[in-house]
């Protein structure tokens, strides 16, 4: 039986972006929240789509859930967010970490966004401070600022479950990259140690899985499993060892396929840029900027 301290977690894995969207609730008919929803985007045609988000909505309606929050762990660089679409569909609020304003300032420059673009986070309904708590029905949510992958990353701790965003991946994959603007391997190490100081049985839900060949997709782990087995940050790995590994590895990684379309939409809480005079919306590609 599910109690308020053990929320029901319903995952939706998007095989195109390796992203997991979660619906978190206390059982049928209860208040709920959605973590990291995906807006479909085809980079060849420039078309967006809501098939993935519609699956989430169908699930929510089937269970009679009342979604009050759509939570982003960070401004994702690998998928567009469906938060704005879901807000209109479900009437929920969108929340993200307060340091999103730093990310907005950096990328307003990178994309040379319109002068009306605000870098105060006001596209979101709420900006969370580290340690902030709020209630969703019988569920209590605690926000943890876990910078490193980006300066604004947060994790959401709900009962015995933590939605870790891009900090940890499954133990055989390791940790998130730290080479985007504002990324910091030393900060990620501290964030990961903070997550891994939670009780050993704490359930950890990944934002992504990139399964090595031969293994099925998995996105749920525990603190104990990560401390014993994570290839980058198992117990005993020092900060210096981690930072050295992370920096050498990041130097070999290509940019994510959707980083340019994703970031300019996600810093707007998943809204597309305003249409131009002809009524068409354009996404920008800065040349030789990244
Ligand atoms: Fe990310």
XYZ file of C-alpha atoms and ligand atoms in Angstrom:
291
model
C 0.000 0.000 0.000
C 1.202 3.482 -0.798
C 1.496 5.931 2.048
C 2.272 9.634 1.762
C 5.926 8.832 2.408
C 6.081 6.434 -0.543
C 4.518 8.233 -3.505
C 3.342 6.440 -6.624
C 5.761 7.205 -9.462
C 4.573 6.561 -13.016
C 7.381 6.923 -15.601
C 7.090 7.731 -19.300
C 10.288 7.029 -21.219
C 10.880 8.933 -24.466
C 13.127 6.753 -26.635
C 14.010 9.625 -28.991
C 15.648 11.746 -26.316
C 16.295 9.088 -23.637
C 14.297 11.257 -21.242
C 11.954 10.098 -18.498
C 8.882 12.140 -17.585
C 7.362 11.255 -14.228
C 3.834 11.567 -12.897
C 3.972 11.521 -9.092
C 0.891 11.128 -6.925
C -0.657 9.472 -3.889
C -3.028 7.158 -5.754
C -6.077 7.533 -8.037
C -8.023 10.729 -7.557
C -5.287 12.545 -5.634
C -3.293 15.726 -6.288
C -0.264 15.085 -8.506
C 2.768 16.640 -10.084
C 4.640 16.084 -13.322
C 8.443 16.149 -13.536
C 10.353 17.011 -16.745
C 7.721 16.612 -19.503
C 8.832 16.242 -23.122
C 7.557 18.187 -26.137
C 8.228 16.211 -29.303
C 10.429 17.981 -31.839
C 11.670 16.815 -35.219
C 14.869 18.716 -36.046
C 14.614 17.766 -39.730
C 11.233 19.391 -40.296
C 11.230 21.882 -37.406
C 7.873 20.497 -36.291
C 6.811 20.201 -32.663
C 4.335 17.594 -31.469
C 2.434 16.677 -28.349
C 2.035 12.909 -28.716
C 4.308 12.238 -25.726
C 2.651 14.871 -23.552
C -0.801 13.626 -24.590
C 0.091 10.189 -23.200
C 0.846 11.847 -19.878
C -2.451 13.749 -19.962
C -4.388 10.581 -20.818
C -2.809 8.834 -17.839
C -3.600 11.747 -15.546
C -7.245 11.779 -16.689
C -7.577 8.014 -16.458
C -6.477 8.094 -12.819
C -8.476 11.227 -12.041
C -5.353 13.043 -10.841
C -5.360 16.776 -10.181
C -2.024 18.086 -11.383
C -1.027 21.178 -9.463
C 2.654 21.424 -10.437
C 4.836 20.842 -13.471
C 8.391 20.706 -12.166
C 11.549 21.164 -14.224
C 14.840 19.949 -12.788
C 16.734 22.339 -15.112
C 16.754 23.951 -18.555
C 17.279 20.780 -20.564
C 19.615 20.687 -23.551
C 18.387 17.440 -25.089
C 14.627 17.893 -25.401
C 12.087 20.667 -25.574
C 9.870 20.977 -22.510
C 6.125 20.370 -22.732
C 5.582 22.406 -19.557
C 3.832 25.325 -21.260
C 1.563 23.029 -23.260
C 0.691 21.005 -20.156
C 0.071 24.157 -18.130
C -2.558 25.208 -20.667
C -4.011 21.698 -20.798
C -4.097 20.952 -17.074
C -4.058 24.348 -15.396
C -0.976 23.605 -13.292
C 1.894 25.875 -12.255
C 5.441 25.529 -13.624
C 8.334 25.551 -11.160
C 12.119 25.505 -11.617
C 15.180 26.427 -9.527
C 15.727 30.130 -8.843
C 19.140 30.164 -10.530
C 17.428 29.690 -13.898
C 17.890 33.462 -14.129
C 21.640 32.899 -14.540
C 21.000 30.438 -17.338
C 18.586 32.874 -18.979
C 21.176 35.662 -18.872
C 23.856 33.497 -20.484
C 21.624 32.203 -23.264
C 19.865 35.512 -23.904
C 23.365 36.550 -24.957
C 24.194 33.385 -26.901
C 20.924 33.610 -28.881
C 20.801 37.422 -28.980
C 17.152 37.199 -27.893
C 14.627 39.974 -28.386
C 14.932 42.927 -25.973
C 11.567 41.979 -24.414
C 12.964 38.616 -23.274
C 13.113 38.775 -19.480
C 15.910 37.159 -17.526
C 14.080 37.332 -14.197
C 12.491 33.881 -14.447
C 9.010 35.381 -14.864
C 8.157 32.910 -17.657
C 7.856 30.345 -14.851
C 5.141 30.482 -12.193
C 7.530 29.883 -9.310
C 11.295 29.841 -8.716
C 12.385 27.481 -5.944
C 15.022 28.220 -3.328
C 17.245 25.488 -1.932
C 15.450 23.827 0.953
C 12.025 25.183 0.033
C 9.149 22.818 0.805
C 5.567 22.662 -0.377
C 2.645 20.256 -0.241
C 0.873 18.447 -3.057
C -2.101 16.789 -1.370
C -0.592 14.429 1.199
C 2.840 14.599 -0.461
C 5.505 16.927 0.870
C 8.070 18.141 -1.659
C 11.532 19.444 -0.714
C 13.649 21.256 -3.296
C 17.400 20.618 -3.294
C 19.710 22.877 -5.299
C 22.159 20.476 -6.963
C 24.333 22.562 -9.321
C 27.113 21.210 -11.500
C 25.539 20.089 -14.774
C 24.028 23.574 -14.880
C 24.128 26.260 -12.180
C 20.348 26.078 -11.763
C 19.784 22.324 -11.391
C 17.446 21.187 -8.639
C 16.290 17.802 -7.373
C 12.846 17.205 -5.899
C 12.583 15.011 -2.809
C 9.098 13.619 -2.288
C 8.805 11.114 0.551
C 11.259 8.301 -0.136
C 11.696 9.338 -3.789
C 14.120 11.871 -5.255
C 13.979 13.121 -8.836
C 17.637 13.784 -9.360
C 17.592 15.556 -12.732
C 20.962 15.540 -14.490
C 23.244 14.708 -11.594
C 23.436 10.952 -11.401
C 22.666 8.473 -14.138
C 22.254 4.731 -13.597
C 25.327 3.270 -11.829
C 26.782 1.783 -15.027
C 26.516 5.135 -16.847
C 27.754 7.449 -14.070
C 27.043 11.170 -13.943
C 25.970 14.125 -16.077
C 28.369 16.259 -18.099
C 29.548 19.568 -16.660
C 30.809 21.417 -19.743
C 27.758 23.515 -20.630
C 27.905 27.241 -19.798
C 27.945 27.570 -16.004
C 28.699 23.857 -15.522
C 31.161 22.913 -12.784
C 32.476 19.412 -12.065
C 33.503 20.328 -8.511
C 29.985 21.586 -7.819
C 28.484 18.425 -9.294
C 30.639 16.296 -7.026
C 29.339 18.192 -3.985
C 25.749 17.908 -5.223
C 26.084 14.165 -5.765
C 27.593 13.623 -2.316
C 24.650 15.552 -0.874
C 22.175 13.289 -2.679
C 24.098 10.191 -1.630
C 23.988 11.240 2.033
C 20.221 10.598 2.037
C 19.002 7.340 3.641
C 20.323 4.263 1.767
C 16.882 2.998 0.723
C 15.932 6.354 -0.861
C 14.611 5.741 -4.379
C 16.432 7.822 -6.990
C 14.703 8.545 -10.295
C 16.947 9.525 -13.201
C 16.088 12.172 -15.784
C 17.644 10.004 -18.505
C 18.976 6.582 -19.264
C 21.556 5.837 -21.941
C 21.754 2.064 -21.549
C 24.979 0.340 -22.528
C 24.360 -2.190 -25.277
C 22.776 -5.343 -23.958
C 20.959 -3.764 -21.048
C 17.321 -2.689 -20.975
C 16.387 0.897 -20.165
C 16.330 1.525 -16.393
C 15.852 4.772 -14.547
C 15.281 3.877 -10.905
C 18.097 3.249 -8.438
C 18.756 3.743 -4.725
C 21.267 5.675 -2.706
C 22.806 2.390 -1.534
C 23.153 1.082 -5.085
C 24.727 4.315 -6.322
C 27.169 4.485 -3.404
C 28.284 0.924 -4.053
C 28.300 0.813 -7.843
C 28.233 4.185 -9.613
C 31.207 4.071 -11.964
C 31.999 7.782 -11.448
C 31.054 8.491 -7.835
C 30.925 5.302 -5.792
C 32.076 5.709 -2.202
C 35.807 6.298 -2.084
C 36.126 8.427 -5.235
C 37.720 11.734 -4.221
C 36.664 15.134 -5.499
C 39.967 15.471 -7.365
C 39.557 12.081 -9.034
C 35.993 12.899 -10.023
C 36.826 16.333 -11.426
C 39.730 14.945 -13.441
C 37.596 12.124 -14.856
C 34.663 14.440 -15.620
C 36.752 17.084 -17.383
C 38.624 14.553 -19.499
C 35.425 12.780 -20.433
C 33.502 16.009 -21.188
C 36.236 17.028 -23.631
C 35.298 14.000 -25.764
C 31.518 14.565 -25.855
C 29.686 16.076 -28.807
C 26.931 18.631 -28.253
C 23.458 17.067 -27.851
C 21.501 16.999 -31.121
C 18.747 19.260 -29.808
C 20.773 21.652 -27.633
C 20.163 24.713 -29.826
C 16.396 24.346 -30.267
C 15.942 23.050 -26.700
C 17.660 25.697 -24.666
C 16.037 28.694 -26.365
C 12.589 27.175 -25.735
C 13.249 25.794 -22.262
C 14.488 29.083 -20.813
C 11.010 30.349 -21.806
C 9.383 27.602 -19.691
C 8.661 25.597 -22.847
C 7.056 28.407 -24.799
C 8.143 29.026 -28.365
C 9.635 32.432 -29.201
C 7.120 35.079 -30.281
C 6.112 34.753 -33.946
C 7.653 37.166 -36.421
C 5.667 39.665 -38.524
C 4.596 36.928 -40.954
C 3.071 34.896 -38.139
C 5.746 32.193 -38.201
C 7.836 31.265 -35.198
C 11.567 30.832 -35.784
C 14.251 29.159 -33.717
C 17.754 30.585 -33.964
C 21.013 28.807 -34.737
C 24.011 30.802 -33.518
C 26.867 29.945 -35.839
C 30.226 29.036 -34.273
C 28.982 30.070 -30.827
C 29.004 26.749 -28.965
Fe 20.373 18.197 -18.873
